[in-house]
Amino acid sequence: MITQDIDQRYIYWWHRNQWCIAKVQVSPSSDKIFLYIWRLDGFYLGMTAGKSRESIEQSQGYNLWLREGRPDLKVRLEDQIKNKYRQIEFF
C-alpha cells in the first residue's frame, strides 16, 4: 500500500511507449496522486491527471522501482536536467 513516504519520491513510469522517471506528489486534499514525468534524457514531458493509489501500485514502473530496492532516481534525473534551465522549475 502506498503511504505518504512515497510523496516527493521519484519512480519509474511507462509513458508514451517509453520508460520515464516520474516525481510523485500525493495530494493532501484528496486520494489522488499526481506524477511529473521526464524522459530518461531529462526532457520534461508533463504532469498526469490525478491517479488512484491502486493504479500506481499496479503499475509496472512502481513495481520495477520496488524490485530495484527503491533507488533514488532524483540523482539520475538531476544529472540529465542540470543544463536544461527551463525544466528546473518543475524539479
mmCIF file of N, CA, C and O in Angstrom:
data_model
loop_
_atom_site.group_PDB
_atom_site.id
_atom_site.type_symbol
_atom_site.label_atom_id
_atom_site.label_comp_id
_atom_site.label_asym_id
_atom_site.label_seq_id
_atom_site.Cartn_x
_atom_site.Cartn_y
_atom_site.Cartn_z
ATOM 1 N N MET A 1 0.833 -1.190 0.000
ATOM 2 C CA MET A 1 0.000 0.000 0.000
ATOM 3 C C MET A 1 0.875 1.251 0.000
ATOM 4 O O MET A 1 1.804 1.360 0.775
ATOM 5 N N ILE A 2 0.590 2.163 -0.877
ATOM 6 C CA ILE A 2 1.324 3.426 -0.942
ATOM 7 C C ILE A 2 0.940 4.289 0.255
ATOM 8 O O ILE A 2 -0.222 4.451 0.580
ATOM 9 N N THR A 3 1.938 4.821 0.897
ATOM 10 C CA THR A 3 1.709 5.720 2.017
ATOM 11 C C THR A 3 2.354 7.059 1.713
ATOM 12 O O THR A 3 2.919 7.266 0.648
ATOM 13 N N GLN A 4 2.299 7.970 2.649
ATOM 14 C CA GLN A 4 2.875 9.295 2.454
ATOM 15 C C GLN A 4 4.377 9.234 2.180
ATOM 16 O O GLN A 4 4.928 10.180 1.647
ATOM 17 N N ASP A 5 5.055 8.149 2.544
ATOM 18 C CA ASP A 5 6.502 8.090 2.314
ATOM 19 C C ASP A 5 6.870 8.079 0.829
ATOM 20 O O ASP A 5 8.012 8.324 0.471
ATOM 21 N N ILE A 6 5.921 7.830 -0.042
ATOM 22 C CA ILE A 6 6.181 7.875 -1.482
ATOM 23 C C ILE A 6 6.092 9.308 -2.001
ATOM 24 O O ILE A 6 6.618 9.631 -3.066
ATOM 25 N N ASP A 7 5.466 10.195 -1.254
ATOM 26 C CA ASP A 7 5.308 11.583 -1.665
ATOM 27 C C ASP A 7 6.677 12.216 -1.904
ATOM 28 O O ASP A 7 7.595 12.057 -1.100
ATOM 29 N N GLN A 8 6.812 12.892 -3.027
ATOM 30 C CA GLN A 8 8.037 13.579 -3.440
ATOM 31 C C GLN A 8 9.181 12.629 -3.824
ATOM 32 O O GLN A 8 10.317 13.055 -3.952
ATOM 33 N N ARG A 9 8.883 11.355 -3.997
ATOM 34 C CA ARG A 9 9.896 10.390 -4.452
ATOM 35 C C ARG A 9 9.824 10.283 -5.968
ATOM 36 O O ARG A 9 8.862 10.689 -6.602
ATOM 37 N N TYR A 10 10.844 9.703 -6.543
ATOM 38 C CA TYR A 10 10.939 9.538 -7.993
ATOM 39 C C TYR A 10 10.894 8.053 -8.311
ATOM 40 O O TYR A 10 11.662 7.274 -7.743
ATOM 41 N N ILE A 11 9.977 7.675 -9.194
ATOM 42 C CA ILE A 11 9.795 6.273 -9.563
ATOM 43 C C ILE A 11 9.910 6.138 -11.080
ATOM 44 O O ILE A 11 9.915 7.126 -11.811
ATOM 45 N N TYR A 12 9.987 4.899 -11.544
ATOM 46 C CA TYR A 12 9.921 4.634 -12.978
ATOM 47 C C TYR A 12 8.463 4.725 -13.411
ATOM 48 O O TYR A 12 7.546 4.409 -12.650
ATOM 49 N N TRP A 13 8.255 5.145 -14.659
ATOM 50 C CA TRP A 13 6.896 5.232 -15.183
ATOM 51 C C TRP A 13 6.937 4.983 -16.677
ATOM 52 O O TRP A 13 7.797 5.496 -17.381
ATOM 53 N N TRP A 14 6.020 4.149 -17.155
ATOM 54 C CA TRP A 14 5.899 3.866 -18.586
ATOM 55 C C TRP A 14 4.947 4.906 -19.164
ATOM 56 O O TRP A 14 3.788 4.986 -18.776
ATOM 57 N N HIS A 15 5.458 5.716 -20.092
ATOM 58 C CA HIS A 15 4.662 6.826 -20.628
ATOM 59 C C HIS A 15 4.979 6.998 -22.106
ATOM 60 O O HIS A 15 6.152 7.078 -22.486
ATOM 61 N N ARG A 16 3.949 7.025 -22.924
ATOM 62 C CA ARG A 16 4.118 7.199 -24.370
ATOM 63 C C ARG A 16 5.124 6.202 -24.968
ATOM 64 O O ARG A 16 6.036 6.571 -25.705
ATOM 65 N N ASN A 17 4.960 4.959 -24.595
ATOM 66 C CA ASN A 17 5.779 3.863 -25.125
ATOM 67 C C ASN A 17 7.259 3.972 -24.799
ATOM 68 O O ASN A 17 8.110 3.543 -25.579
ATOM 69 N N GLN A 18 7.579 4.550 -23.655
ATOM 70 C CA GLN A 18 8.983 4.629 -23.228
ATOM 71 C C GLN A 18 9.054 4.698 -21.708
ATOM 72 O O GLN A 18 8.139 5.168 -21.049
ATOM 73 N N TRP A 19 10.184 4.231 -21.184
ATOM 74 C CA TRP A 19 10.410 4.340 -19.747
ATOM 75 C C TRP A 19 10.799 5.776 -19.411
ATOM 76 O O TRP A 19 11.560 6.409 -20.140
ATOM 77 N N CYS A 20 10.240 6.245 -18.316
ATOM 78 C CA CYS A 20 10.485 7.597 -17.862
ATOM 79 C C CYS A 20 10.732 7.572 -16.358
ATOM 80 O O CYS A 20 10.639 6.526 -15.718
ATOM 81 N N ILE A 21 11.038 8.750 -15.819
ATOM 82 C CA ILE A 21 11.129 8.932 -14.372
ATOM 83 C C ILE A 21 10.035 9.911 -13.994
ATOM 84 O O ILE A 21 9.866 10.945 -14.650
ATOM 85 N N ALA A 22 9.299 9.583 -12.947
ATOM 86 C CA ALA A 22 8.190 10.423 -12.520
ATOM 87 C C ALA A 22 8.352 10.818 -11.057
ATOM 88 O O ALA A 22 8.651 9.978 -10.210
ATOM 89 N N LYS A 23 8.143 12.093 -10.793
ATOM 90 C CA LYS A 23 8.113 12.591 -9.418
ATOM 91 C C LYS A 23 6.688 12.423 -8.917
ATOM 92 O O LYS A 23 5.735 12.860 -9.553
ATOM 93 N N VAL A 24 6.532 11.791 -7.768
ATOM 94 C CA VAL A 24 5.227 11.507 -7.197
ATOM 95 C C VAL A 24 4.821 12.631 -6.258
ATOM 96 O O VAL A 24 5.606 13.050 -5.410
ATOM 97 N N GLN A 25 3.597 13.111 -6.417
ATOM 98 C CA GLN A 25 3.066 14.099 -5.494
ATOM 99 C C GLN A 25 1.700 13.617 -5.023
ATOM 100 O O GLN A 25 0.764 13.515 -5.812
ATOM 101 N N VAL A 26 1.613 13.316 -3.735
ATOM 102 C CA VAL A 26 0.361 12.868 -3.142
ATOM 103 C C VAL A 26 -0.434 14.106 -2.750
ATOM 104 O O VAL A 26 0.064 14.968 -2.029
ATOM 105 N N SER A 27 -1.653 14.198 -3.230
ATOM 106 C CA SER A 27 -2.496 15.342 -2.912
ATOM 107 C C SER A 27 -2.949 15.262 -1.457
ATOM 108 O O SER A 27 -3.528 14.260 -1.042
ATOM 109 N N PRO A 28 -2.719 16.322 -0.675
ATOM 110 C CA PRO A 28 -3.136 16.301 0.727
ATOM 111 C C PRO A 28 -4.650 16.426 0.894
ATOM 112 O O PRO A 28 -5.190 16.065 1.928
ATOM 113 N N SER A 29 -5.333 16.909 -0.141
ATOM 114 C CA SER A 29 -6.770 17.146 -0.006
ATOM 115 C C SER A 29 -7.640 16.084 -0.673
ATOM 116 O O SER A 29 -8.858 16.172 -0.621
ATOM 117 N N SER A 30 -7.012 15.108 -1.300
ATOM 118 C CA SER A 30 -7.794 14.041 -1.940
ATOM 119 C C SER A 30 -6.975 12.753 -1.923
ATOM 120 O O SER A 30 -5.853 12.728 -1.458
ATOM 121 N N ASP A 31 -7.561 11.717 -2.461
ATOM 122 C CA ASP A 31 -6.860 10.431 -2.549
ATOM 123 C C ASP A 31 -6.120 10.278 -3.867
ATOM 124 O O ASP A 31 -5.788 9.175 -4.263
ATOM 125 N N LYS A 32 -5.862 11.377 -4.546
ATOM 126 C CA LYS A 32 -5.230 11.310 -5.858
ATOM 127 C C LYS A 32 -3.724 11.528 -5.769
ATOM 128 O O LYS A 32 -3.213 12.185 -4.878
ATOM 129 N N ILE A 33 -3.038 10.940 -6.727
ATOM 130 C CA ILE A 33 -1.586 11.071 -6.850
ATOM 131 C C ILE A 33 -1.299 11.673 -8.220
ATOM 132 O O ILE A 33 -1.857 11.241 -9.234
ATOM 133 N N PHE A 34 -0.440 12.669 -8.238
ATOM 134 C CA PHE A 34 -0.053 13.324 -9.480
ATOM 135 C C PHE A 34 1.397 12.977 -9.784
ATOM 136 O O PHE A 34 2.213 12.841 -8.874
ATOM 137 N N LEU A 35 1.711 12.829 -11.061
ATOM 138 C CA LEU A 35 3.061 12.485 -11.486
ATOM 139 C C LEU A 35 3.593 13.551 -12.431
ATOM 140 O O LEU A 35 2.915 13.937 -13.384
ATOM 141 N N TYR A 36 4.789 14.029 -12.147
ATOM 142 C CA TYR A 36 5.519 14.911 -13.057
ATOM 143 C C TYR A 36 6.500 14.013 -13.790
ATOM 144 O O TYR A 36 7.323 13.346 -13.153
ATOM 145 N N ILE A 37 6.434 13.988 -15.114
ATOM 146 C CA ILE A 37 7.136 12.962 -15.886
ATOM 147 C C ILE A 37 8.241 13.552 -16.754
ATOM 148 O O ILE A 37 8.026 14.523 -17.474
ATOM 149 N N TRP A 38 9.430 12.906 -16.672
ATOM 150 C CA TRP A 38 10.578 13.245 -17.502
ATOM 151 C C TRP A 38 11.013 12.015 -18.272
ATOM 152 O O TRP A 38 10.986 10.907 -17.738
ATOM 153 N N ARG A 39 11.455 12.209 -19.502
ATOM 154 C CA ARG A 39 12.115 11.118 -20.218
ATOM 155 C C ARG A 39 13.442 10.847 -19.512
ATOM 156 O O ARG A 39 13.938 11.668 -18.743
ATOM 157 N N LEU A 40 14.048 9.721 -19.802
ATOM 158 C CA LEU A 40 15.313 9.361 -19.172
ATOM 159 C C LEU A 40 16.446 10.306 -19.548
ATOM 160 O O LEU A 40 17.436 10.406 -18.820
ATOM 161 N N ASP A 41 16.296 11.045 -20.650
ATOM 162 C CA ASP A 41 17.321 12.019 -21.030
ATOM 163 C C ASP A 41 17.131 13.366 -20.341
ATOM 164 O O ASP A 41 17.872 14.310 -20.583
ATOM 165 N N GLY A 42 16.114 13.478 -19.485
ATOM 166 C CA GLY A 42 15.892 14.696 -18.722
ATOM 167 C C GLY A 42 14.888 15.661 -19.321
ATOM 168 O O GLY A 42 14.610 16.704 -18.741
ATOM 169 N N PHE A 43 14.290 15.357 -20.462
ATOM 170 C CA PHE A 43 13.307 16.238 -21.083
ATOM 171 C C PHE A 43 11.972 16.098 -20.362
ATOM 172 O O PHE A 43 11.438 15.003 -20.231
ATOM 173 N N TYR A 44 11.426 17.219 -19.901
ATOM 174 C CA TYR A 44 10.156 17.209 -19.170
ATOM 175 C C TYR A 44 9.000 16.989 -20.135
ATOM 176 O O TYR A 44 8.871 17.699 -21.132
ATOM 177 N N LEU A 45 8.139 16.000 -19.835
ATOM 178 C CA LEU A 45 7.007 15.682 -20.699
ATOM 179 C C LEU A 45 5.699 16.278 -20.216
ATOM 180 O O LEU A 45 4.824 16.579 -21.004
ATOM 181 N N GLY A 46 5.531 16.406 -18.909
ATOM 182 C CA GLY A 46 4.282 16.962 -18.393
ATOM 183 C C GLY A 46 3.831 16.280 -17.116
ATOM 184 O O GLY A 46 4.542 15.477 -16.521
ATOM 185 N N MET A 47 2.624 16.625 -16.742
ATOM 186 C CA MET A 47 2.034 16.133 -15.489
ATOM 187 C C MET A 47 0.799 15.308 -15.817
ATOM 188 O O MET A 47 0.052 15.634 -16.741
ATOM 189 N N THR A 48 0.577 14.268 -15.050
ATOM 190 C CA THR A 48 -0.613 13.445 -15.254
ATOM 191 C C THR A 48 -1.802 14.040 -14.518
ATOM 192 O O THR A 48 -1.645 14.821 -13.577
ATOM 193 N N ALA A 49 -2.975 13.632 -14.919
ATOM 194 C CA ALA A 49 -4.173 13.920 -14.140
ATOM 195 C C ALA A 49 -4.090 13.076 -12.871
ATOM 196 O O ALA A 49 -3.285 12.139 -12.793
ATOM 197 N N GLY A 50 -4.882 13.393 -11.892
ATOM 198 C CA GLY A 50 -4.847 12.636 -10.642
ATOM 199 C C GLY A 50 -5.112 11.161 -10.857
ATOM 200 O O GLY A 50 -6.053 10.789 -11.554
ATOM 201 N N LYS A 51 -4.255 10.339 -10.302
ATOM 202 C CA LYS A 51 -4.391 8.887 -10.431
ATOM 203 C C LYS A 51 -4.735 8.297 -9.067
ATOM 204 O O LYS A 51 -4.387 8.857 -8.036
ATOM 205 N N SER A 52 -5.354 7.159 -9.094
ATOM 206 C CA SER A 52 -5.677 6.482 -7.845
ATOM 207 C C SER A 52 -4.447 5.757 -7.309
ATOM 208 O O SER A 52 -3.531 5.425 -8.063
ATOM 209 N N ARG A 53 -4.438 5.517 -6.024
ATOM 210 C CA ARG A 53 -3.342 4.766 -5.411
ATOM 211 C C ARG A 53 -3.227 3.381 -6.031
ATOM 212 O O ARG A 53 -2.130 2.887 -6.251
ATOM 213 N N GLU A 54 -4.362 2.777 -6.323
ATOM 214 C CA GLU A 54 -4.357 1.431 -6.894
ATOM 215 C C GLU A 54 -3.680 1.400 -8.265
ATOM 216 O O GLU A 54 -2.942 0.462 -8.568
ATOM 217 N N SER A 55 -3.934 2.415 -9.083
ATOM 218 C CA SER A 55 -3.322 2.411 -10.415
ATOM 219 C C SER A 55 -1.802 2.582 -10.317
ATOM 220 O O SER A 55 -1.062 2.013 -11.124
ATOM 221 N N ILE A 56 -1.332 3.330 -9.341
ATOM 222 C CA ILE A 56 0.111 3.468 -9.132
ATOM 223 C C ILE A 56 0.694 2.147 -8.636
ATOM 224 O O ILE A 56 1.701 1.663 -9.149
ATOM 225 N N GLU A 57 0.048 1.560 -7.627
ATOM 226 C CA GLU A 57 0.540 0.305 -7.036
ATOM 227 C C GLU A 57 0.615 -0.823 -8.049
ATOM 228 O O GLU A 57 1.467 -1.695 -7.949
ATOM 229 N N GLN A 58 -0.278 -0.831 -9.028
ATOM 230 C CA GLN A 58 -0.324 -1.908 -10.014
ATOM 231 C C GLN A 58 0.535 -1.622 -11.248
ATOM 232 O O GLN A 58 0.656 -2.471 -12.126
ATOM 233 N N SER A 59 1.134 -0.446 -11.305
ATOM 234 C CA SER A 59 1.901 -0.082 -12.497
ATOM 235 C C SER A 59 3.224 -0.843 -12.565
ATOM 236 O O SER A 59 3.819 -1.190 -11.553
ATOM 237 N N GLN A 60 3.686 -1.076 -13.781
ATOM 238 C CA GLN A 60 4.969 -1.745 -13.997
ATOM 239 C C GLN A 60 6.118 -0.918 -13.444
ATOM 240 O O GLN A 60 7.054 -1.446 -12.873
ATOM 241 N N GLY A 61 6.040 0.388 -13.631
ATOM 242 C CA GLY A 61 7.123 1.264 -13.184
ATOM 243 C C GLY A 61 7.295 1.287 -11.679
ATOM 244 O O GLY A 61 8.417 1.218 -11.172
ATOM 245 N N TYR A 62 6.195 1.377 -10.961
ATOM 246 C CA TYR A 62 6.257 1.380 -9.500
ATOM 247 C C TYR A 62 6.823 0.061 -8.993
ATOM 248 O O TYR A 62 7.695 0.037 -8.124
ATOM 249 N N ASN A 63 6.363 -1.037 -9.580
ATOM 250 C CA ASN A 63 6.844 -2.350 -9.146
ATOM 251 C C ASN A 63 8.305 -2.583 -9.523
ATOM 252 O O ASN A 63 9.043 -3.203 -8.768
ATOM 253 N N LEU A 64 8.740 -2.060 -10.657
ATOM 254 C CA LEU A 64 10.153 -2.129 -11.028
ATOM 255 C C LEU A 64 10.991 -1.348 -10.022
ATOM 256 O O LEU A 64 12.039 -1.806 -9.572
ATOM 257 N N TRP A 65 10.527 -0.167 -9.666
ATOM 258 C CA TRP A 65 11.216 0.670 -8.679
ATOM 259 C C TRP A 65 11.343 -0.058 -7.336
ATOM 260 O O TRP A 65 12.394 -0.052 -6.714
ATOM 261 N N LEU A 66 10.278 -0.741 -6.915
ATOM 262 C CA LEU A 66 10.327 -1.520 -5.674
ATOM 263 C C LEU A 66 11.310 -2.678 -5.783
ATOM 264 O O LEU A 66 12.100 -2.924 -4.869
ATOM 265 N N ARG A 67 11.265 -3.405 -6.914
ATOM 266 C CA ARG A 67 12.172 -4.550 -7.106
ATOM 267 C C ARG A 67 13.631 -4.131 -7.080
ATOM 268 O O ARG A 67 14.495 -4.890 -6.649
ATOM 269 N N GLU A 68 13.909 -2.934 -7.555
ATOM 270 C CA GLU A 68 15.292 -2.444 -7.564
ATOM 271 C C GLU A 68 15.712 -1.862 -6.208
ATOM 272 O O GLU A 68 16.803 -1.312 -6.097
ATOM 273 N N GLY A 69 14.841 -1.974 -5.221
ATOM 274 C CA GLY A 69 15.202 -1.515 -3.882
ATOM 275 C C GLY A 69 14.926 -0.043 -3.630
ATOM 276 O O GLY A 69 15.581 0.577 -2.795
ATOM 277 N N ARG A 70 13.976 0.525 -4.357
ATOM 278 C CA ARG A 70 13.580 1.929 -4.200
ATOM 279 C C ARG A 70 14.768 2.888 -4.397
ATOM 280 O O ARG A 70 15.068 3.687 -3.526
ATOM 281 N N PRO A 71 15.441 2.805 -5.540
ATOM 282 C CA PRO A 71 16.609 3.667 -5.775
ATOM 283 C C PRO A 71 16.220 5.143 -5.821
ATOM 284 O O PRO A 71 15.078 5.485 -6.130
ATOM 285 N N ASP A 72 17.182 5.998 -5.537
ATOM 286 C CA ASP A 72 16.965 7.440 -5.582
ATOM 287 C C ASP A 72 17.140 7.903 -7.032
ATOM 288 O O ASP A 72 18.243 8.221 -7.473
ATOM 289 N N LEU A 73 16.060 7.931 -7.771
ATOM 290 C CA LEU A 73 16.113 8.298 -9.185
ATOM 291 C C LEU A 73 16.264 9.802 -9.383
ATOM 292 O O LEU A 73 16.579 10.255 -10.477
ATOM 293 N N LYS A 74 16.074 10.571 -8.327
ATOM 294 C CA LYS A 74 16.255 12.019 -8.429
ATOM 295 C C LYS A 74 17.694 12.339 -8.823
ATOM 296 O O LYS A 74 17.943 13.224 -9.645
ATOM 297 N N VAL A 75 18.642 11.611 -8.277
ATOM 298 C CA VAL A 75 20.057 11.835 -8.604
ATOM 299 C C VAL A 75 20.302 11.596 -10.091
ATOM 300 O O VAL A 75 20.968 12.388 -10.758
ATOM 301 N N ARG A 76 19.746 10.528 -10.611
ATOM 302 C CA ARG A 76 19.901 10.227 -12.047
ATOM 303 C C ARG A 76 19.294 11.330 -12.889
ATOM 304 O O ARG A 76 19.878 11.778 -13.877
ATOM 305 N N LEU A 77 18.129 11.793 -12.495
ATOM 306 C CA LEU A 77 17.448 12.836 -13.242
ATOM 307 C C LEU A 77 18.187 14.174 -13.142
ATOM 308 O O LEU A 77 18.291 14.898 -14.127
ATOM 309 N N GLU A 78 18.724 14.483 -11.973
ATOM 310 C CA GLU A 78 19.483 15.730 -11.790
ATOM 311 C C GLU A 78 20.628 15.825 -12.792
ATOM 312 O O GLU A 78 20.872 16.888 -13.355
ATOM 313 N N ASP A 79 21.320 14.729 -12.988
ATOM 314 C CA ASP A 79 22.441 14.713 -13.932
ATOM 315 C C ASP A 79 21.986 15.018 -15.353
ATOM 316 O O ASP A 79 22.715 15.638 -16.123
ATOM 317 N N GLN A 80 20.783 14.615 -15.685
ATOM 318 C CA GLN A 80 20.285 14.808 -17.045
ATOM 319 C C GLN A 80 19.722 16.205 -17.281
ATOM 320 O O GLN A 80 19.796 16.724 -18.389
ATOM 321 N N ILE A 81 19.148 16.833 -16.249
ATOM 322 C CA ILE A 81 18.483 18.121 -16.481
ATOM 323 C C ILE A 81 19.295 19.327 -16.046
ATOM 324 O O ILE A 81 18.852 20.453 -16.227
ATOM 325 N N LYS A 82 20.467 19.142 -15.505
ATOM 326 C CA LYS A 82 21.200 20.280 -14.957
ATOM 327 C C LYS A 82 21.488 21.364 -15.989
ATOM 328 O O LYS A 82 21.644 22.515 -15.627
ATOM 329 N N ASN A 83 21.510 21.037 -17.250
ATOM 330 C CA ASN A 83 21.733 22.042 -18.280
ATOM 331 C C ASN A 83 20.457 22.417 -19.032
ATOM 332 O O ASN A 83 20.513 23.111 -20.036
ATOM 333 N N LYS A 84 19.329 21.980 -18.544
ATOM 334 C CA LYS A 84 18.047 22.310 -19.165
ATOM 335 C C LYS A 84 17.304 23.267 -18.229
ATOM 336 O O LYS A 84 16.373 22.899 -17.550
ATOM 337 N N TYR A 85 17.713 24.523 -18.232
ATOM 338 C CA TYR A 85 17.260 25.504 -17.240
ATOM 339 C C TYR A 85 15.751 25.689 -17.183
ATOM 340 O O TYR A 85 15.201 25.887 -16.111
ATOM 341 N N ARG A 86 15.074 25.618 -18.294
ATOM 342 C CA ARG A 86 13.628 25.826 -18.287
ATOM 343 C C ARG A 86 12.894 24.731 -17.531
ATOM 344 O O ARG A 86 11.762 24.907 -17.128
ATOM 345 N N GLN A 87 13.522 23.597 -17.324
ATOM 346 C CA GLN A 87 12.832 22.486 -16.698
ATOM 347 C C GLN A 87 13.110 22.394 -15.202
ATOM 348 O O GLN A 87 12.456 21.643 -14.508
ATOM 349 N N ILE A 88 14.037 23.155 -14.697
ATOM 350 C CA ILE A 88 14.389 23.079 -13.282
ATOM 351 C C ILE A 88 13.223 23.475 -12.391
ATOM 352 O O ILE A 88 13.054 22.941 -11.310
ATOM 353 N N GLU A 89 12.375 24.391 -12.844
ATOM 354 C CA GLU A 89 11.272 24.850 -12.012
ATOM 355 C C GLU A 89 10.314 23.724 -11.620
ATOM 356 O O GLU A 89 9.686 23.782 -10.581
ATOM 357 N N PHE A 90 10.183 22.695 -12.436
ATOM 358 C CA PHE A 90 9.305 21.574 -12.126
ATOM 359 C C PHE A 90 9.956 20.573 -11.190
ATOM 360 O O PHE A 90 9.304 19.772 -10.571
ATOM 361 N N PHE A 91 11.254 20.602 -11.136
ATOM 362 C CA PHE A 91 12.049 19.650 -10.383
ATOM 363 C C PHE A 91 11.872 19.902 -8.910
ATOM 364 O O PHE A 91 11.697 19.121 -8.098
#
